[in-house]
């Protein structure tokens, strides 16, 4: 449809994949050198952590894990647009965003080790435990934003999800609620082209995800999800729109999952390696942004090496901290079913404690 | 004090809690101007405004999902699911989400919300309006399931549910909405959760009932009292977690137990009670525990629903069987 | 949005509410006088039945019932576009469509009396029992159409639902499936402005339902649902499109529920009577179509009176037939839980039979 | 004959039934090129094409809803729900729709579909991948719920399920997918539904297990046999409808019963069995029926799941308790 192409036309980019920069937009954004570098630092930290976690999984030190390499620009750029007081409802793949929003690496590692403590971020970090049920967090994010609106607080809620999640009823119900009630929420979809083995053409008949916003008369933005500055700009626009009472936005960040779906997945079963190579060659977010920073005179190979070492050390330290921690015993779980365990549960807890104490 | 029906008592509970606590908001289908299809929220929109009594789009998973988010962000949502038969649409948001927010986050977040929903047979509703589905939720740790059987309890239990720090499913027997009136205090009061109520004490047999089957149990118990046989009637009030202590104490005294509920027999809450009591009061039992329940078919069409539901006739038969065993 | 107005612009009409006729379209349709009259006959039959059922409900002869007065053009016009071999998945309000597609009045009355027999149409009538769960029939209709497609049969499936149903996850999932798999199905939405007491503005942020098709890149048609010829034409277009392998269509028929939601509902609680009067005055489907037929010289007051009497008689006869029938006893239900009742169920059936036999 | 794991036997069942019956099609997430996340459908897309092995959009209610329509229109859909924890999303389409098509239409239409879904603990999956939710469906007349415990049964039961005229939920214990190999005939054969299997006969105690707990039961039974105590082990095979006849006959012989399942205790299938047997074999019981099950918490995190699951230690304790009672 001609008209649709128009609606979806503005595919936002600031740094083209060729490395060219849209100076006008860059100037408008008016970012300090520090901030530009900081974004790179987080992207790199996320990438290094991803690589490390993958290794740890292979060594059996953590459980199944969903790598996010390739999606750093989307995750870091969007999270940078938030205030600390904003709420985040992530999916299992949004570790980069969680990091930026204050989730300690230590915490994430505990989660991936399957420790009870892993689900519980520090008090001042408004990041929900990662959602496993595809789309489940979407109406919840609407509800969370609704609470802020009712209390006339300025907080915005962001909900992360993938291209596959757009097929779920909860996506539809959540977006409809948000648009009817004009809630301060940003629906951030990372269209990484795949839902495990299902390519986007089998997921939906539409060429874009952004156009689904039309079903709700909702503001939409389609952005190059491998261009961290464009993602930052788009999300900031959506977040400010929400904060100013303008209501929700659906953002489609077009990106790519370079790795397997999870460590239990073998993408060779269903996709050509050439597709991956092509995306990486043309659009890889870190390479592109690094080039940009080098061109801007903000980064050298040398300073990048230093940064890398610093980050590796930070990651190692956090992982070590996590690995020193002992798993909460099963009995502790019983305390978190209700605010107070009921009689029956208490009895079972005592049974478990006894069993543990006696080493059975 | 006011002389209220159950549905009026429920409205009263909502009113006083909305007055007491700014965080309480109501959401659901047709609860605003229309005041709910049973008028449970009638007039509340005029008292508290459209911001706190919200007609939502027609989407149950959205309603509960949004309630989870509201609750996480410190509101006290009271959602209405128009009929319990529609709750299947929300099972993920209730069982996999609301019930687990606290557990998943090791206590960092929680989702204290209330879901109210009418249900129950005998009132000639269309398909899927009458089904008793409480058992689905009595298998979901993290939830509480509450069911009143009279106006006084309805108000006190609903206030407790709203104040509870955990997600509560509050099931309202349609048949009892206007079945009787009762003096109900005008102010806020609570009836404690997970505490069964011994409505009538007796020595020879224990009947556990809840919601719509309580009147059946009491009427049969009265009948037997005339004949000199004393029956203890326990109104469960909270379906999950179950107050086994009260039931065990009773069965240790009477040695006989009958459970009455409208839900389908197999997999119903009656089975759980029978299993638990059989185990923990094994040596007190003088006869097999029996259940008087809906049959193992979907809830049937209106022309035959009365034959399907537990009633005084079937309860009498069970009592005779139990006594003559 | 400007663009949206364009997409939704074609609001199809043949007979304007003023009574004017689009002669071009009428000629193109090329309908025989018989067919034109037949449509009126069915609309009138539906209306008379609706009135009769309402009375019966007030007398306690049938249970709760959802009147459809005002929606006859949508229901009759759309059903006329089907072949007998096409499948129909109706909701509780689509009695008009069910009638046209072969459901005997007797059957409908048995259903409304709460008789087991009511759910079981004659063997050659491909109309599913009416759906109570809002939206539940939508993915089912997609599946039914899928079966036809797999077997390369020419049958089309039509699914009826209301404006409120578009908020449900099942609406979204069903339409997405149908568009991805290009299924021969027509999603026919009667936008009657209300979902019980909830007006469309609280149901969705969009001005139209038709635009929701854009989320699936699906053909859509927005039609005056009180203009039986326009509805017929739109549905025929969608049905033929489906039959020819073109895939699904979402039709929004803009109409109005003149009566209460059901016999248990009191619309005075939530809507102004003036709104109703205005719709009736301006858009009532039978009056408009009758005028048209009169102008075409196909109907006179007299012939209409005769028709009316004939239909009243037919309805009375069918209702009498239905009222002579005895309800199946509860025990019969036990035979329809499975193809064969299992041991436990059989035992319970015997208990029920015994109880019935002994009159307990 | 071929030496197959359970997941291979399942694939084999799908293959032979697709060969036998053109109406059988498979649908679900990632079942095509990827062959399913556990490879249960591996290679089938190459044999039967994209038209019969269909990767659907990511929408469980859509998958089951479409299957209902397919089945009504005379196909035999076998849907995969990637993990049972996601089944909550489809409860309406399963319990209020598929299970009632026949009942609602008084036999005029029916929806014979199969829903396959892996589940079960002990394999360190993320949240909601391990939960045993069979009890939710054992309270839904119109459905059948089947669960194999070995490769041979898996193939025969799945073929029966596909040929059955009713909707069947076929639950596959992940832990057993590749736990052992067994000789499995290459041709089609059936293992009857609603017929429990006495795996090991014995006199002193009956253990009812199903799916992932069957190996635990048999290993403990073997242990006790060495000590001269003979235990009867019944593999339920079909969870709903339950084959009470076999269990009653066994308990009438042994006088003692233990039920073992991974699902949460309260409201689980074990309760239903205990209740039914307590009633119908009341006078044969020598000791209280006990249950060895998951605790009444959501399925916990991976680091402690083994402590949560029923295991040989807990089963032994239950046996001792039962014998010493
Ligand atoms: C309700 C539900 N269905 C299925 C799954 C299994 N599953 C996990 S991830 C995934 C694919 C998700 O794809 P997408 O939404 O694009 O996110 P991505 O993994 O690409 O980030 C599936 C099918 C699930 N976790 N939840
Ligand atoms: C899943 C579900 N939720 C709620 C209801 C209760 N209910 C019955 S009809 C109705 C309104 C439906 O509105 P719409 O879809 O516009 O159809 P209409 O009644 O106007 O024809 C509601 C909320 C239901 N039957 N099913
Ligand atoms: Mg994806
Ligand atoms: Mg409507």
PDB file of N, CA and C in Angstrom, chain C residues 250-280:
ATOM      1  N   UNK C 250     -11.264  -7.483   6.601  1.00  0.00           N
ATOM      2  CA  UNK C 250     -11.966  -6.973   7.776  1.00  0.00           C
ATOM      3  C   UNK C 250     -13.017  -5.983   7.297  1.00  0.00           C
ATOM      4  N   UNK C 251     -14.268  -6.275   7.616  1.00  0.00           N
ATOM      5  CA  UNK C 251     -15.355  -5.360   7.265  1.00  0.00           C
ATOM      6  C   UNK C 251     -15.851  -4.672   8.535  1.00  0.00           C
ATOM      7  N   UNK C 252     -15.931  -3.374   8.475  1.00  0.00           N
ATOM      8  CA  UNK C 252     -16.592  -2.643   9.562  1.00  0.00           C
ATOM      9  C   UNK C 252     -17.939  -2.163   9.051  1.00  0.00           C
ATOM     10  N   UNK C 253     -18.995  -2.721   9.595  1.00  0.00           N
ATOM     11  CA  UNK C 253     -20.335  -2.287   9.228  1.00  0.00           C
ATOM     12  C   UNK C 253     -20.816  -1.337  10.318  1.00  0.00           C
ATOM     13  N   UNK C 254     -20.962  -0.091   9.966  1.00  0.00           N
ATOM     14  CA  UNK C 254     -21.320   0.932  10.959  1.00  0.00           C
ATOM     15  C   UNK C 254     -22.836   0.921  11.153  1.00  0.00           C
ATOM     16  N   UNK C 255     -23.253   0.497  12.327  1.00  0.00           N
ATOM     17  CA  UNK C 255     -24.679   0.328  12.556  1.00  0.00           C
ATOM     18  C   UNK C 255     -25.025   0.778  13.965  1.00  0.00           C
ATOM     19  N   UNK C 256     -26.148   0.332  14.468  1.00  0.00           N
ATOM     20  CA  UNK C 256     -26.580   0.813  15.780  1.00  0.00           C
ATOM     21  C   UNK C 256     -27.485  -0.208  16.453  1.00  0.00           C
ATOM     22  N   UNK C 257     -27.234  -0.391  17.731  1.00  0.00           N
ATOM     23  CA  UNK C 257     -28.081  -1.278  18.528  1.00  0.00           C
ATOM     24  C   UNK C 257     -29.217  -0.434  19.091  1.00  0.00           C
ATOM     25  N   UNK C 258     -30.407  -0.610  18.538  1.00  0.00           N
ATOM     26  CA  UNK C 258     -31.533   0.224  18.970  1.00  0.00           C
ATOM     27  C   UNK C 258     -32.032  -0.176  20.357  1.00  0.00           C
ATOM     28  N   UNK C 259     -32.013  -1.462  20.629  1.00  0.00           N
ATOM     29  CA  UNK C 259     -32.587  -1.953  21.885  1.00  0.00           C
ATOM     30  C   UNK C 259     -31.572  -2.029  23.005  1.00  0.00           C
ATOM     31  N   UNK C 260     -31.934  -2.709  24.079  1.00  0.00           N
ATOM     32  CA  UNK C 260     -30.990  -2.921  25.171  1.00  0.00           C
ATOM     33  C   UNK C 260     -29.935  -3.950  24.746  1.00  0.00           C
ATOM     34  N   UNK C 261     -28.849  -4.002  25.497  1.00  0.00           N
ATOM     35  CA  UNK C 261     -27.815  -4.999  25.199  1.00  0.00           C
ATOM     36  C   UNK C 261     -28.402  -6.404  25.230  1.00  0.00           C
ATOM     37  N   UNK C 262     -29.053  -6.713  26.343  1.00  0.00           N
ATOM     38  CA  UNK C 262     -29.839  -7.944  26.416  1.00  0.00           C
ATOM     39  C   UNK C 262     -31.096  -7.587  27.199  1.00  0.00           C
ATOM     40  N   UNK C 263     -31.936  -8.586  27.350  1.00  0.00           N
ATOM     41  CA  UNK C 263     -33.154  -8.358  28.119  1.00  0.00           C
ATOM     42  C   UNK C 263     -32.851  -8.082  29.586  1.00  0.00           C
ATOM     43  N   UNK C 264     -31.609  -8.330  30.016  1.00  0.00           N
ATOM     44  CA  UNK C 264     -31.241  -8.062  31.404  1.00  0.00           C
ATOM     45  C   UNK C 264     -30.671  -6.656  31.568  1.00  0.00           C
ATOM     46  N   UNK C 265     -30.638  -5.902  30.491  1.00  0.00           N
ATOM     47  CA  UNK C 265     -29.928  -4.614  30.486  1.00  0.00           C
ATOM     48  C   UNK C 265     -30.915  -3.449  30.442  1.00  0.00           C
ATOM     49  N   UNK C 266     -30.517  -2.363  31.088  1.00  0.00           N
ATOM     50  CA  UNK C 266     -31.345  -1.159  31.058  1.00  0.00           C
ATOM     51  C   UNK C 266     -30.535   0.009  30.502  1.00  0.00           C
ATOM     52  N   UNK C 267     -30.657   0.262  29.203  1.00  0.00           N
ATOM     53  CA  UNK C 267     -29.787   1.276  28.583  1.00  0.00           C
ATOM     54  C   UNK C 267     -30.021   2.687  29.114  1.00  0.00           C
ATOM     55  N   UNK C 268     -31.138   2.901  29.774  1.00  0.00           N
ATOM     56  CA  UNK C 268     -31.359   4.244  30.329  1.00  0.00           C
ATOM     57  C   UNK C 268     -30.275   4.620  31.340  1.00  0.00           C
ATOM     58  N   UNK C 269     -29.643   3.599  31.922  1.00  0.00           N
ATOM     59  CA  UNK C 269     -28.555   3.860  32.866  1.00  0.00           C
ATOM     60  C   UNK C 269     -27.390   4.602  32.209  1.00  0.00           C
ATOM     61  N   UNK C 270     -27.199   4.411  30.921  1.00  0.00           N
ATOM     62  CA  UNK C 270     -25.945   4.894  30.346  1.00  0.00           C
ATOM     63  C   UNK C 270     -26.056   5.633  29.008  1.00  0.00           C
ATOM     64  N   UNK C 271     -27.212   5.619  28.369  1.00  0.00           N
ATOM     65  CA  UNK C 271     -27.242   6.387  27.119  1.00  0.00           C
ATOM     66  C   UNK C 271     -28.527   7.185  26.981  1.00  0.00           C
ATOM     67  N   UNK C 272     -28.398   8.307  26.298  1.00  0.00           N
ATOM     68  CA  UNK C 272     -29.504   9.230  26.106  1.00  0.00           C
ATOM     69  C   UNK C 272     -30.472   8.653  25.077  1.00  0.00           C
ATOM     70  N   UNK C 273     -31.741   8.781  25.366  1.00  0.00           N
ATOM     71  CA  UNK C 273     -32.733   8.297  24.423  1.00  0.00           C
ATOM     72  C   UNK C 273     -32.656   9.101  23.114  1.00  0.00           C
ATOM     73  N   UNK C 274     -32.209  10.351  23.230  1.00  0.00           N
ATOM     74  CA  UNK C 274     -32.112  11.174  22.009  1.00  0.00           C
ATOM     75  C   UNK C 274     -31.132  10.574  21.005  1.00  0.00           C
ATOM     76  N   UNK C 275     -30.097   9.963  21.520  1.00  0.00           N
ATOM     77  CA  UNK C 275     -29.127   9.347  20.615  1.00  0.00           C
ATOM     78  C   UNK C 275     -29.815   8.250  19.803  1.00  0.00           C
ATOM     79  N   UNK C 276     -30.624   7.475  20.492  1.00  0.00           N
ATOM     80  CA  UNK C 276     -31.328   6.376  19.828  1.00  0.00           C
ATOM     81  C   UNK C 276     -32.283   6.941  18.773  1.00  0.00           C
ATOM     82  N   UNK C 277     -33.054   7.909  19.200  1.00  0.00           N
ATOM     83  CA  UNK C 277     -34.032   8.500  18.280  1.00  0.00           C
ATOM     84  C   UNK C 277     -33.352   9.031  17.027  1.00  0.00           C
ATOM     85  N   UNK C 278     -32.229   9.676  17.248  1.00  0.00           N
ATOM     86  CA  UNK C 278     -31.523  10.255  16.113  1.00  0.00           C
ATOM     87  C   UNK C 278     -31.074   9.188  15.115  1.00  0.00           C
ATOM     88  N   UNK C 279     -30.505   8.122  15.637  1.00  0.00           N
ATOM     89  CA  UNK C 279     -30.091   7.027  14.759  1.00  0.00           C
ATOM     90  C   UNK C 279     -31.298   6.452  14.003  1.00  0.00           C
ATOM     91  N   UNK C 280     -32.345   6.215  14.759  1.00  0.00           N
ATOM     92  CA  UNK C 280     -33.519   5.616  14.133  1.00  0.00           C
ATOM     93  C   UNK C 280     -34.057   6.557  13.054  1.00  0.00           C
TER      94      UNK C 280
END
